[in-house]
Every structure is written in C-alpha cells, then in structure tokens.
Coordinates of C-alpha atoms in Angstrom, one line a residue:
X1 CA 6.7 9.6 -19.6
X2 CA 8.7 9.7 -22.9
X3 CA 11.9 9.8 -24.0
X4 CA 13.4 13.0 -25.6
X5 CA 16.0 13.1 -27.8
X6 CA 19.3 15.3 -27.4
X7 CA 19.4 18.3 -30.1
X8 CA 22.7 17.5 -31.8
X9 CA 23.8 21.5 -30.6
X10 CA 23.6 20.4 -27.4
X11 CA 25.6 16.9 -27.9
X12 CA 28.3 17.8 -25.9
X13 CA 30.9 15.2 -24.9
X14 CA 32.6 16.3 -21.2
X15 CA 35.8 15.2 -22.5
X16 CA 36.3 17.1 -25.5
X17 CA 38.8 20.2 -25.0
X18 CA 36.4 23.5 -25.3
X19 CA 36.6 25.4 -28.4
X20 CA 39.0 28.3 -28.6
X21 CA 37.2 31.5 -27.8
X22 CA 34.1 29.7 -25.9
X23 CA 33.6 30.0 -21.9
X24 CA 33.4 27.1 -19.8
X25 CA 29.6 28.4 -19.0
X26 CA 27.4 27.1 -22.0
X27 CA 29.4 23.6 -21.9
X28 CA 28.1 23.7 -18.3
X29 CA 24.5 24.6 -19.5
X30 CA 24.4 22.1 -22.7
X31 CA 26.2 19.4 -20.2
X32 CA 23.5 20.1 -17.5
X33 CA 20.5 20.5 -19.9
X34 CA 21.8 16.7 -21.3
X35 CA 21.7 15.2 -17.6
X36 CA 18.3 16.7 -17.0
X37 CA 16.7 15.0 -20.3
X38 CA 18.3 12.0 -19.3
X39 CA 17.2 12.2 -15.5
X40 CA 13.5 12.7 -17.1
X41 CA 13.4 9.9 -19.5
X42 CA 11.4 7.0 -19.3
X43 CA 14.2 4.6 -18.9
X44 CA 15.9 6.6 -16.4
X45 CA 12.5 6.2 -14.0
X46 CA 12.3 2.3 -15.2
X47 CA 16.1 2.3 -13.8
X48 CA 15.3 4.0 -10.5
X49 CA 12.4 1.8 -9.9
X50 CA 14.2 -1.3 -10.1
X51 CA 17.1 0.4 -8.1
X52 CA 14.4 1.0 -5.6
X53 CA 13.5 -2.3 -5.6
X54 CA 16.6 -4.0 -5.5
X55 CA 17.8 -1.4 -2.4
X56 CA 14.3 -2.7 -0.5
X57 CA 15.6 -6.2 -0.6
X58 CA 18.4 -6.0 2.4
X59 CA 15.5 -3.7 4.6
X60 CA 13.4 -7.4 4.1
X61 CA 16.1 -9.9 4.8
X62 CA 17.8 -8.2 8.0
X63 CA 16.7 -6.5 11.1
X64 CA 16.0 -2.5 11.0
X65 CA 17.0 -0.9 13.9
X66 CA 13.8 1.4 14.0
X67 CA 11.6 -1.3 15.0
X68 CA 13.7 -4.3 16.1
X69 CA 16.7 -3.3 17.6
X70 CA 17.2 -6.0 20.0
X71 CA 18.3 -8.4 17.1
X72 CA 19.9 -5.8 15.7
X73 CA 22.1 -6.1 18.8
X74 CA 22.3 -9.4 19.0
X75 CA 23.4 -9.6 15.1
X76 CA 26.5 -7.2 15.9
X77 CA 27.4 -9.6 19.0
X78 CA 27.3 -12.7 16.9
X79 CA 28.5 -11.2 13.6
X80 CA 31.6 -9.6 14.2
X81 CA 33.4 -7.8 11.9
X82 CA 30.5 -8.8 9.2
X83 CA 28.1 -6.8 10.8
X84 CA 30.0 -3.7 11.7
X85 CA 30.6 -3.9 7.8
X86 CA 27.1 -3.9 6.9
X87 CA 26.2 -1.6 9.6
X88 CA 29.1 0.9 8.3
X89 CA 26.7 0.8 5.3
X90 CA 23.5 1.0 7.0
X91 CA 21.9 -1.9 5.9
X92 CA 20.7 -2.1 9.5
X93 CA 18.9 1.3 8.8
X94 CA 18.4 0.6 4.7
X95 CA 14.7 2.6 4.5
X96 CA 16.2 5.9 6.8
X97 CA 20.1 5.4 5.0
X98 CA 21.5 8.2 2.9
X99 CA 21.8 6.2 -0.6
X100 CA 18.0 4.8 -0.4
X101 CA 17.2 8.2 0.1
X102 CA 19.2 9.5 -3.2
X103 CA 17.1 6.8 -5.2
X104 CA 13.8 7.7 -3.7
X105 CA 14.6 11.0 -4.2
X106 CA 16.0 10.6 -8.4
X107 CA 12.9 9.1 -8.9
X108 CA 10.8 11.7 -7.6
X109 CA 12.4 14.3 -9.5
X110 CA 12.6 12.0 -12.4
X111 CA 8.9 11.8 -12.3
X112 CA 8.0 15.7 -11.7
X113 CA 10.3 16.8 -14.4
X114 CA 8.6 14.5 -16.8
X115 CA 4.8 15.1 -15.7
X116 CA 4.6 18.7 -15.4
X117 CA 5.7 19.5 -19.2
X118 CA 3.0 16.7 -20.5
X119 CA 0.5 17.8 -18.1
X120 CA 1.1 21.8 -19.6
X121 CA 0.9 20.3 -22.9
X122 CA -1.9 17.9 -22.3
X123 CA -3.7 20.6 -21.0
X124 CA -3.2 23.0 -24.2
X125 CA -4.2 20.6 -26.6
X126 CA -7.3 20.4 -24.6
X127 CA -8.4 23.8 -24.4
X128 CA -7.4 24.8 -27.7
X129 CA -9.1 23.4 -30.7
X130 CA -8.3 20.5 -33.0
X131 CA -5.7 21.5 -35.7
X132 CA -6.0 21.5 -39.1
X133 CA -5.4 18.9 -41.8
X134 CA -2.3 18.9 -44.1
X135 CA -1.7 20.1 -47.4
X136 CA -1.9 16.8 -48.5
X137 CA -4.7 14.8 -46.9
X138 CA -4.2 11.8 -49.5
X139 CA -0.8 10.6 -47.5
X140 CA -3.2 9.9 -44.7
X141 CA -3.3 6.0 -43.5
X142 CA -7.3 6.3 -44.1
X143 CA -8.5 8.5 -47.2
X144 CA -11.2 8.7 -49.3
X145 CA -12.7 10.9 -52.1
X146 CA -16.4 12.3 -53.2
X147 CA -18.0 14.7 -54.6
X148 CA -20.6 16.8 -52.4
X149 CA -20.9 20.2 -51.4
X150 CA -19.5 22.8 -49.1
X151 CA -22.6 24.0 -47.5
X152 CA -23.0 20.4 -46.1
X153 CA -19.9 20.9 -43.8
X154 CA -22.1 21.0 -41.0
X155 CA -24.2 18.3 -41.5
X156 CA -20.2 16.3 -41.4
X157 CA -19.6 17.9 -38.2
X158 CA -23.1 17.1 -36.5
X159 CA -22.2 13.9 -37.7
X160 CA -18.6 13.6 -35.9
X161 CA -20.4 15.2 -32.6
X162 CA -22.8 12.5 -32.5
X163 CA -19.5 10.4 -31.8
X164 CA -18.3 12.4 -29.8
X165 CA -15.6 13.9 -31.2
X166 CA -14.2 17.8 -30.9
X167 CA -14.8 19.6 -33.6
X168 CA -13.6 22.3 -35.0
X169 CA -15.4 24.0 -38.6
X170 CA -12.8 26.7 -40.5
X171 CA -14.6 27.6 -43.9
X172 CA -14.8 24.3 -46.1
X173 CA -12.4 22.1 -43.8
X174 CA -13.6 20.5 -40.7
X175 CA -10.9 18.7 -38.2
X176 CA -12.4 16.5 -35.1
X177 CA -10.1 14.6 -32.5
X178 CA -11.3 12.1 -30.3
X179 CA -9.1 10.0 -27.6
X180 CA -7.9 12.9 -24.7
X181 CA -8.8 10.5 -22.1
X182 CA -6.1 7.9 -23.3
X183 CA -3.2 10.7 -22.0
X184 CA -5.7 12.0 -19.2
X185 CA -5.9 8.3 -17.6
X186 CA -1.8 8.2 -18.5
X187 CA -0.9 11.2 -16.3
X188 CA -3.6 10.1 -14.1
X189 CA -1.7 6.8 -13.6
X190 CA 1.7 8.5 -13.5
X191 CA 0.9 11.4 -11.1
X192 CA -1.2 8.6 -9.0
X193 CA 2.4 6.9 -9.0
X194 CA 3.8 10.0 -7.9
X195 CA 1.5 10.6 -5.3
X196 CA 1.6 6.8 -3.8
X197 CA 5.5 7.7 -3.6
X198 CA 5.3 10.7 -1.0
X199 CA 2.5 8.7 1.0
X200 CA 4.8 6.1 1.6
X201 CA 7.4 8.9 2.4
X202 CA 5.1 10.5 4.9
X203 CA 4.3 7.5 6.3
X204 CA 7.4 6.0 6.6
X205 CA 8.9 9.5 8.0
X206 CA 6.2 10.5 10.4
X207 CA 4.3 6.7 11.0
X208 CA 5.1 4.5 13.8
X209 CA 3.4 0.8 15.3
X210 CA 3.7 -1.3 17.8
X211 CA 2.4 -5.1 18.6
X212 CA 1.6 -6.6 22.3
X213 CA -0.3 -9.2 23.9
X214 CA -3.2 -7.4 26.3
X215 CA -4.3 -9.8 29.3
X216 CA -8.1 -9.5 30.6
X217 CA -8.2 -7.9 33.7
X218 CA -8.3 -3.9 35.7
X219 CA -4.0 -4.7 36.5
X220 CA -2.9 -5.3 32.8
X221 CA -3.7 -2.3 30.9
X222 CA -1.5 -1.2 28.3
X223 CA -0.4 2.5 27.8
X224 CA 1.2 3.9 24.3
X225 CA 4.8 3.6 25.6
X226 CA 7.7 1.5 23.9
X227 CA 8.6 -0.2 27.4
X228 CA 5.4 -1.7 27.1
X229 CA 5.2 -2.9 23.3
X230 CA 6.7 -6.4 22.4
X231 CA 7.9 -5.0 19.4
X232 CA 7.7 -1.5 17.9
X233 CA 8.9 0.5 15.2
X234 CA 9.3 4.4 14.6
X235 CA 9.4 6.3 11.7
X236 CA 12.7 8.0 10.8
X237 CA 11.5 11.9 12.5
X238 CA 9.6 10.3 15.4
X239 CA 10.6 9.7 18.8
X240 CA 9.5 7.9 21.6
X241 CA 8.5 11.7 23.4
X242 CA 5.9 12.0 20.3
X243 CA 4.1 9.0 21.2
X244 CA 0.6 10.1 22.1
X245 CA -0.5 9.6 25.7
X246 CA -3.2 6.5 26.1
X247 CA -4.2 3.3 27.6
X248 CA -6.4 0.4 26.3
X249 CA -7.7 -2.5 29.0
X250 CA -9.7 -5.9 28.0
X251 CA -12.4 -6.1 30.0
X252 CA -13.9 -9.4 28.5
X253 CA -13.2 -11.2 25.0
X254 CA -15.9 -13.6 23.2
X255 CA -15.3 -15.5 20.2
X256 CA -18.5 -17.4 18.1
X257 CA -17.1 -20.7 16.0
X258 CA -19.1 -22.6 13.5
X259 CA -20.0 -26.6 13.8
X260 CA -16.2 -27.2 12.0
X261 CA -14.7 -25.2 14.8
X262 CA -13.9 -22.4 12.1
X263 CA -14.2 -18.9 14.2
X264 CA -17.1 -16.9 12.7
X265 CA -16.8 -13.6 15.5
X266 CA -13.9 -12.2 17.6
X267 CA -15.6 -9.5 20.0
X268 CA -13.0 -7.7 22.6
X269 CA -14.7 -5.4 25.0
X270 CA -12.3 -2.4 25.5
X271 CA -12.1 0.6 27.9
X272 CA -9.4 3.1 27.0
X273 CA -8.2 6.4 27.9
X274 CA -7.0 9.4 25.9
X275 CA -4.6 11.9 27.2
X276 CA -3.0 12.2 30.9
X277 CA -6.2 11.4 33.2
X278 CA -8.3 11.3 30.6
X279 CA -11.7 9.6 31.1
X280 CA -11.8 5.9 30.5
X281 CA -14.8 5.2 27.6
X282 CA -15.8 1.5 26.5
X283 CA -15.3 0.1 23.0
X284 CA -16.3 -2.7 21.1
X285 CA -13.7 -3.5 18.9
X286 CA -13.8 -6.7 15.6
X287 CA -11.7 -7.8 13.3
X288 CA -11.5 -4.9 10.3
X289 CA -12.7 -2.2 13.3
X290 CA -11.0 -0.6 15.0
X291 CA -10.4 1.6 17.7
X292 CA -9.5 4.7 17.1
X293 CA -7.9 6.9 19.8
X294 CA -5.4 10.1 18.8
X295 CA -4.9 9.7 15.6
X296 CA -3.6 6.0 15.9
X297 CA -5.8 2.9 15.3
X298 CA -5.7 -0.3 17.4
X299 CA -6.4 -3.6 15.5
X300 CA -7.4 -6.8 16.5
X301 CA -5.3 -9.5 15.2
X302 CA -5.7 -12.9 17.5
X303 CA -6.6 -14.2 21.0
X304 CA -5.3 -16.8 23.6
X305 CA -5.0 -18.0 26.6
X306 CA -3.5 -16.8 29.7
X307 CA -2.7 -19.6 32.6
X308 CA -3.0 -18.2 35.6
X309 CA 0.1 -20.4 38.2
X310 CA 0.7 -19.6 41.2
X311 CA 4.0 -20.7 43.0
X312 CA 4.3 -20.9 46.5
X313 CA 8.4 -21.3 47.4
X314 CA 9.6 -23.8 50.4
X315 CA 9.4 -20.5 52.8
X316 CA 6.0 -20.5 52.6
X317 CA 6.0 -17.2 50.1
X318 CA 3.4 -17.1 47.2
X319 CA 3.8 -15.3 43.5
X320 CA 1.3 -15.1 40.3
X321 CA 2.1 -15.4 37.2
X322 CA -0.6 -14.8 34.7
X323 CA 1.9 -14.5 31.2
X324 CA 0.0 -15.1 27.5
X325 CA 1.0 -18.5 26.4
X326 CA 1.6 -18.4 22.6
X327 CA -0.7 -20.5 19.9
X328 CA 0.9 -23.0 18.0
X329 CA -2.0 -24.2 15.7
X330 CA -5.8 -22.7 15.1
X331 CA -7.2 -24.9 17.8
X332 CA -5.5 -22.7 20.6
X333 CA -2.6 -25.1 21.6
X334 CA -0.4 -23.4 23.4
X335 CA 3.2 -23.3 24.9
X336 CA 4.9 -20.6 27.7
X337 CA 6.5 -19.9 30.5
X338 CA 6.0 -18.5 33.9
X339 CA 9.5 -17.3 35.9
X340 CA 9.9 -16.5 39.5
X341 CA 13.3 -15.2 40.0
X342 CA 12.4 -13.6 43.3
X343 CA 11.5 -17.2 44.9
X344 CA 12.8 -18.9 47.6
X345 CA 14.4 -15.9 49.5
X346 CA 15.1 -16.7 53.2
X347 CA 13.0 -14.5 55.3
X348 CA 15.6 -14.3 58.2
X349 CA 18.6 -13.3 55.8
X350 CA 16.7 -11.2 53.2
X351 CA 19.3 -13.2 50.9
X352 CA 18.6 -15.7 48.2
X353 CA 20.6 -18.6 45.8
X354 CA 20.6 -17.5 42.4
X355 CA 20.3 -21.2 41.8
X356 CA 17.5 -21.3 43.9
X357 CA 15.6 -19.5 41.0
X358 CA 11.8 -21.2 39.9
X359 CA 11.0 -21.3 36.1
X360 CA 8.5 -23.2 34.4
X361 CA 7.7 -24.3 30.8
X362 CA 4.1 -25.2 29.8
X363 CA 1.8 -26.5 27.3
X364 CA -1.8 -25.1 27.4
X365 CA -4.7 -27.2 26.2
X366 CA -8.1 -25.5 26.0
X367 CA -9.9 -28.9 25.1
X368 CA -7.8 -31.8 25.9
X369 CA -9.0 -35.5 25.0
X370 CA -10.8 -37.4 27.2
X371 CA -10.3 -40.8 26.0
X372 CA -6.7 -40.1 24.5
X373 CA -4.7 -38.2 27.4
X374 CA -1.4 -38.9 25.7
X375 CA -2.6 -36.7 23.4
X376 CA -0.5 -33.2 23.1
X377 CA -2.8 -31.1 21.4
X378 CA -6.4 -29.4 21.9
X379 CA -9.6 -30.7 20.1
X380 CA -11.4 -27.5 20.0
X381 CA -10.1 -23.5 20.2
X382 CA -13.0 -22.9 23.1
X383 CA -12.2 -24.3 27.4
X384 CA -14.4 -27.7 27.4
X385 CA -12.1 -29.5 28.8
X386 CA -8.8 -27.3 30.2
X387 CA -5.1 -28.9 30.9
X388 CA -2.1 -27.5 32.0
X389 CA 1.1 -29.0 31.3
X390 CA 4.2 -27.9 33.6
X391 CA 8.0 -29.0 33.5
X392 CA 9.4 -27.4 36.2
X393 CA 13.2 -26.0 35.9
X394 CA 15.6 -24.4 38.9
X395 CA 18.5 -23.0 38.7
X396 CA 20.0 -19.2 37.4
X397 CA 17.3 -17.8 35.4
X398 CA 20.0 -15.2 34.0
X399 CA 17.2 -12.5 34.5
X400 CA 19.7 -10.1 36.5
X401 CA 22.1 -10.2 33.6
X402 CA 20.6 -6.9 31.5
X403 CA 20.4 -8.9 28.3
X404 CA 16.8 -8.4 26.8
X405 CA 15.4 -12.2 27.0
X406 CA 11.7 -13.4 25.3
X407 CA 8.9 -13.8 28.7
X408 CA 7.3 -16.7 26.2
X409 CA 10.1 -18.9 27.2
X410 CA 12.7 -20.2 29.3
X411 CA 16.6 -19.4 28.2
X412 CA 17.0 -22.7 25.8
X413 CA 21.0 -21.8 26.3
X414 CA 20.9 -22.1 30.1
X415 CA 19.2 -25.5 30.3
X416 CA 21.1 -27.1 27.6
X417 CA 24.0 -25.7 29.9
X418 CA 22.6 -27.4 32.7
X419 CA 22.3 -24.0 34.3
X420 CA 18.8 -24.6 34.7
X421 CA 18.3 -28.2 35.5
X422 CA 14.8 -29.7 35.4
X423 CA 13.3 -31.3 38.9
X424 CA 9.6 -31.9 37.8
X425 CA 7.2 -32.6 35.4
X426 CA 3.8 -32.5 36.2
X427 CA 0.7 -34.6 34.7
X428 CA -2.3 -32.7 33.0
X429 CA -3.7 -30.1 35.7
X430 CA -7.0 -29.4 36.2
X431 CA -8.0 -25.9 37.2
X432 CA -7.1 -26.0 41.2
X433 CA -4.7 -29.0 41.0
X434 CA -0.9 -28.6 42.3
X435 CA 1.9 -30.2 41.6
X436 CA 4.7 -30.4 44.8
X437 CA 8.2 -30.3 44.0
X438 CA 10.8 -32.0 45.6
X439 CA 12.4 -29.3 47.6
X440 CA 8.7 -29.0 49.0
X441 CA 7.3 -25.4 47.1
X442 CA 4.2 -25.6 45.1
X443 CA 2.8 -24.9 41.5
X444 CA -0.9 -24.4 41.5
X445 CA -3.0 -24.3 38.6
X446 CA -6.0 -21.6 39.0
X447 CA -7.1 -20.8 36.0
X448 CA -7.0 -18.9 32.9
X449 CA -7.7 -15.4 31.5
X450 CA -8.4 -14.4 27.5
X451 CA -5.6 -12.5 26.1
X452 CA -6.1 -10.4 22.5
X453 CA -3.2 -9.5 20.1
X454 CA -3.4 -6.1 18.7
X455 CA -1.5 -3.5 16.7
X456 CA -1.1 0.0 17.0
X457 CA -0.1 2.0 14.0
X458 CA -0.3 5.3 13.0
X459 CA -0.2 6.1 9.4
X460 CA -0.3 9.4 7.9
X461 CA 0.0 8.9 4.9
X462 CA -2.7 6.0 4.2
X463 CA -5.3 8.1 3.1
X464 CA -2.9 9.5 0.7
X465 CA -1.7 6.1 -0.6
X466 CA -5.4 4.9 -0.4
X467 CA -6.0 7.9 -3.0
X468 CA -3.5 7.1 -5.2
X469 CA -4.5 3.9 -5.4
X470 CA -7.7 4.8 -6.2
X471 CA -6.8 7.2 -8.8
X472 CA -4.0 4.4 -10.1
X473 CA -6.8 1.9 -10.7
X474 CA -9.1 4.3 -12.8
X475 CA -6.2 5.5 -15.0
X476 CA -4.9 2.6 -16.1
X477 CA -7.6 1.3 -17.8
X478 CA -8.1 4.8 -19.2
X479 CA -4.5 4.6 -20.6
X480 CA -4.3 1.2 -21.8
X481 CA -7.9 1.3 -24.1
X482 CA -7.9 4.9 -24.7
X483 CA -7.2 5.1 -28.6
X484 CA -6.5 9.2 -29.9
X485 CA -7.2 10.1 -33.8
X486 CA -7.9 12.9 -36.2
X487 CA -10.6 13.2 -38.7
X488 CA -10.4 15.5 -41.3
X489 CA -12.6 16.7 -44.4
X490 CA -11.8 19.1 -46.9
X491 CA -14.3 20.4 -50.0
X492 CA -12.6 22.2 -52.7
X493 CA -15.3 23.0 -55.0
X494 CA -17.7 20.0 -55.6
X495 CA -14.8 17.4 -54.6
X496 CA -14.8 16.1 -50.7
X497 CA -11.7 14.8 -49.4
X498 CA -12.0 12.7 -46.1
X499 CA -8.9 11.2 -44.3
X500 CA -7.9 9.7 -41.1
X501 CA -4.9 9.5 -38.5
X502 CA -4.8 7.3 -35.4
X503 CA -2.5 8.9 -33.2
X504 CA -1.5 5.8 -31.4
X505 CA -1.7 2.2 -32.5
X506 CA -5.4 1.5 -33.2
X507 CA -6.3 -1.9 -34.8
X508 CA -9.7 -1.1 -35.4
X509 CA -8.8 2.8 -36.9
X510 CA -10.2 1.5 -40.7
X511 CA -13.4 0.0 -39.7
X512 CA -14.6 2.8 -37.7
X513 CA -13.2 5.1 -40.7
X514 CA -14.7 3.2 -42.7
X515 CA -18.7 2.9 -40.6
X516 CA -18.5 7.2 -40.5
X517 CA -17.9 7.2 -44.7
X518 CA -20.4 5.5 -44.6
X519 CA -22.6 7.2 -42.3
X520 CA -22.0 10.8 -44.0
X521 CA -22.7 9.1 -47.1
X522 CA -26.5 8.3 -46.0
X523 CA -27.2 11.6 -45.0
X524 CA -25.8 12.7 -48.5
X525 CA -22.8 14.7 -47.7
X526 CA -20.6 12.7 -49.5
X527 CA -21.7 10.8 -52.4

C-alpha cells in the first residue's frame, strides 16, 4: 500500500464558503475523492489494524454471549447497572456488534481500494516492456563511459539475459529491468492479508464449536445438540436448528506412557452416526486426527476418569452416578461430584425433604501410595492402585431452583451457608467398598469408566485462512529481499554510455553495476 498525495485542485477545505457561481456538486466530488485517498492510504489501514486490535481486547477479557452465555447472565446479576452499561454497548457481543463491524469493514475496503490499482499497474509494467533511458543517462546514481560499437548491442543484451533481466533492444539503446518479484511477493503478502481477513469473517459468521466430556459406555453417547455441550459457541448467522444431526459414543479408550510416566499414545475407539438413523460406523480417532462427520471435525483433547458410586437411600432405593471427575495435575488426580436429589423419597407418601437431598464431593486417585496413604495425590496417570475419596453432604441441593449450576461440583455457596451440612467422610475406597452414613443409606464404590474430552468445531473458513497463510509466508520473503533496478546502455556513434537505477533501496546496486561493466568489457563491448 502507499500513500498518495492530494492534487492541490482537489484540496478542498469543507469549511470554506463555495465560490460564487460554483454548485455544491464538484465540492462533493473533490471532498469525496479526498476521503477516498485517505481511506486507501497506508496509514489509514495501519490505523484500522490497531483499531481492530484494540476493539478485540474487551471480546478476550469478558464473556461473549454466543458461546458462554451463562456467565454472561450471571455478570448482569452481579453487575448491576455496570453491566447493563457495557451490554448497552455490546461489549458482551464485541465480535457480532455494529462498531467492530464498521472497523472490519474500513479495513477491508481500505485494503481493496489500495490493491486493485497496484495490482492493474503491477500487471502493466509486466506485460509491457522495460522503458527507455533518459535524455540524460549521466545523472544516473551508477554511470559509466566507453567507447565500442553499435552492432555489439546484442552481445550487451545477451549479456543482461544471462542475469536474468528483461530486455528490451530499440536501435542503439538497450533498457533491462530486473526485481518484479519484490512488488509480486508485496501484493502477494497484502492480498494474502486480505484474504486471511474474509476467512476469519466466514468463519466467525458461519463457524460454530462446542466442548463436552464423553463417558465410555452404549448409555452416554453424545448427539450435536447444545443441551448436550458443556460449553458452545455459534457464529453470528447460525443457529442451533443448523446444527447437523449426529452422535459420537466411546466404546473403549487406551493410552501408552513412557518409563517417566510421560503419555506417548492417546487411542479412543469411536462409533458415530451421521444423520437421523443413520448407520453407526467405528472410528479410531488420535491426537492431531480427527473425526470427521458433516462437515465438522471432532478432536481429541484429554481423558479421565469416571467413578462409578452408587447410593442406596435409608428406603432401601438405589441410584448411579457415573459423572467425569475433573484432572487437576498430569498424573490424573482428580476431584467431582456425584448429586442425588431424588433420594430419600418415602415410598408410602410419594413425598420427599428437600433437606433430605444426598450430594457428594470426591477426590479420585488412579495410583494412590501404598506406603504413604496420607498422601492426596496419584503416583501414576494409569489404575495400579485406585482410591476414592468421598465427603458426603445433605441438605437442599438447590437443583429445583432453574439456575444453571456446574455437575463438577457441589454449590460452594450452599455449604458455606450451612444449607448443605456435611455428615461423612469416608477413608480411601477400594473398588466395592461402602461407606454407611449415619441416617443408615449407603455410598458404594464400583468402579470407574475412561472418559475423553473432545471438541467439535466447524470452520469454514480454515482452508481459506490456511491459504492465506500459506501465500503470506511466501510473499514476505519475496517482498522484503526482492530489490527492482534499470540498466540502460546507449551508443551514439563509437561512444557507449552505461548507467544504472535501483528502484528501491539496494546497498549492493554499485557492486553488481560494477561486476556487469565489467563483464561486457571481457566480451569487448565496451572497452
């Protein structure tokens, strides 16, 4: 991109009073020419990139309501006024608002209208042939004299080919150019630039994701619906209708580690199905491949365990739980929960307590020490040596209340309350151990199941971006060493004249000037 300067007849100052006997419409043109050079100069795109920057900022710091609008939520409740003030100017929708949009859109424009007229003229000057020399060759930077003769012109241009340079021979004068590929790579880069923007527009129109947590087992699969996605987001035209019908299910999940306990393999054996009642197919999916089922992919991004606790309430009345419990280092330690709400309802009434409500908090330990059982976190990411820790809670869950709460753990706000009062803590459990409460119901421990983390995302416009990037890369190089200059040689009569012009800043211009003197004046056309 380059700057281009105002034509002094078209310097019009708005708030000068029009000239008697002019119309109002060529101050309108000349005013609206001015803003278009302006909108297409280089600083005005340096601007707007920042701007774009800068207006990114409050999409990274605060909650966007396209993909996490329970916080959103719960910012406006605990906000007040502050956040119906930032919501008023959608910094709770900053990548979908109307000013990001005006930005994203100057700078579009701002690039086009400065591409298109260097990529006409780039074009021209490389289908048409190098111009000829000035008048006066001897105000060149690099310029020499001779004496040789004109039927040698030729033998100079063979010599200028060799190096690849255009050439073009009119009568005694020869004029070469080398260097295209300097402005090639720069609208390369530029229209790469240009390109990377409207991916990120498609994507970020048309793309959606979502994350969740898929148990082992034929009752836990997982169907492309945003009921079913811990968290999600949708691009600003898509909907939750568009969401294409399918359903993934972990049949079994292996993972290889090395003698340090590093992980070396993460294998998760897949069925899934595409459409309504569409066949279910296996899969093997890996870290870096993924499955990919219409037009979205699914990624592998951890694993964990599952406990599997059973709670059998002073009625006599068993329930399962089999929730992921979340890691909280790289050997697999890991803490959840398991609720029962629905516990301890009397058959004869049909009627429960609320504060007759089970909830449990736990500490998973794949490998627990043997000789050190106090302990609290795992030796090893693989089940050698399995615990379950359980502190036991009852009182009002707060499940019936129709406020979106995390299944990963108990409401903190309850039990600091004392709405949810603890009444046991259990030892490390063993798979098939119990722990009795004191009201007489029962925890059991029976087990675990794998559990795999995965993301689903569709992006339309990756392949674009990955293009651009692509086409960035090999431009910029192009740009920054490409160096463009002019060679020129001239007889008139016996005398040779032989001058050069770097057309951009070229520190090594006079040597190479210098080595193709030299060079002509071997091969005697210039002596």
């Amino acid at each position: 991109m380059s700057t281009v300067e105002t034509p002094a007849a078209d310097r019009v100052d708005p708030g000068t009073p029009l000239p008697r006997g002019h119309g109002l419409g060529p101050w309108l043109v000349a005013l609206a020419r001015r803003a278009w050079r302006q909108l297409t100069s280089m600083r005005t795109a340096l601007v707007l990139l920042f701007l774009l920057a800068v207006a990114a900022i409050p999409g990274s710091l605060l909650p966007q309501r396209n993909n996490k609008i329970e916080e959103v939520n719960t910012y406006l409740r605990t906000h007040g006024s502050l956040g119906r003030t930032l919501d008023r100017f959608y910094l709770f929708d900053v990548f979908s608002s109307p000013w990001f949009s005006a930005i994203y859109l100057l700078l579009f424009v701002s690039l086009v209208g400065c591409l298109v007229p260097r990529l006409r003229t780039h074009v021209t000057a490389l289908l048409r042939q190098p111009p000829d020399g000035p008048s006066r060759l001897d105000r060149m930077p690099a310029y020499t004299t001779g004496e040789g003769s004109p039927a040698d012109v030729e033998t100079f241009a063979a010599a200028l080919r060799k190096r690849r340079f255009r050439v073009a021979v009119r009568g005694t004068t020869v004029s070469a150019e080398k260097g295209y590929l300097k402005e090639s790579g720069n609208l390369l880069f530029h229209f790469a630039l240009l390109a990377m923007l409207i991916g990120v527009a498609v994507s970020s129109w048309y793309g959606w994701h979502g994350s969740r947590n898929i148990v082992a087992g034929t009752d836990t699969a997982v169907c492309n619906s945003l009921p079913q996605y811990d968290d999600y987001g949708l691009g600003a035209r898509v909907s939750a209708s568009d969401l294409p019908p399918f359903c993934v299910r972990l049949d079994r999940f292996e993972a290889t580690y090395s003698a340090n306990d590093q992980a070396t393999a993460f294998r998760a054996y897949l069925h899934y199905s595409e459409g309504t009642g569409g066949t279910d197919r296996p899969v093997l999916v890996q870290v870096n491949h993924p499955l990919r089922v219409a037009g979205a992919g699914v990624y592998l991004l951890g694993h964990g365990y599952a406990p599997i606790i059973r709670y059998t309430d002073r009625y006599g009345q068993s329930q399962t739980s089999v929730q992921p419990f979340l890691n909280s280092d790289d050997k697999l330690t890991s803490e959840g929960a398991a609720a029962f709400p629905d516990a301890n309802i009397d058959p004869a009434t049909g009627k429960q307590d609320p504060n007759d409500q089970i909830g449990f908090q736990g500490v998973y330990l794949p490998t627990m020490s043997s000789t050190d059982v106090t302990k609290g976190t795992s030796l090893h990411p693989e089940e050698r040596n399995p615990r379950l820790l359980l502190v036991a809670y009852q009182g009002n869950l707060g499940m019936d209340a129709g406020i979106p709460k995390s299944v990963y753990t108990l409401d903190q706000s309850r039990i600091a309350s004392g709405k949810l009062q603890k009444v046991a803590e259990s030892k490390a459990l063993k798979v098939g151990d119990a722990l009795t409460l004191p009201d007489g119901s029962k925890v059991e421990f029976l087990g675990t199941r794998p559990y795999i983390t995965v993301t689903v995302r569709h992006d339309p416009g990756e392949t674009i971006v990955l293009g651009a990037a692509v086409c960035l890369l090999a431009g910029l190089p192009l740009s920054l060493w490409g160096k463009r200059r002019r060679i020129w040689l001239r007889f008139t009569g016996d005398r040779v004249e032989v001058a050069g012009l770097p057309r951009t800043d070229y520190a090594g211009f006079t040597a190479e000037f210098d080595e193709i003197v030299q060079a002509v004046r071997k091969e005697g056309v210039l002596r």
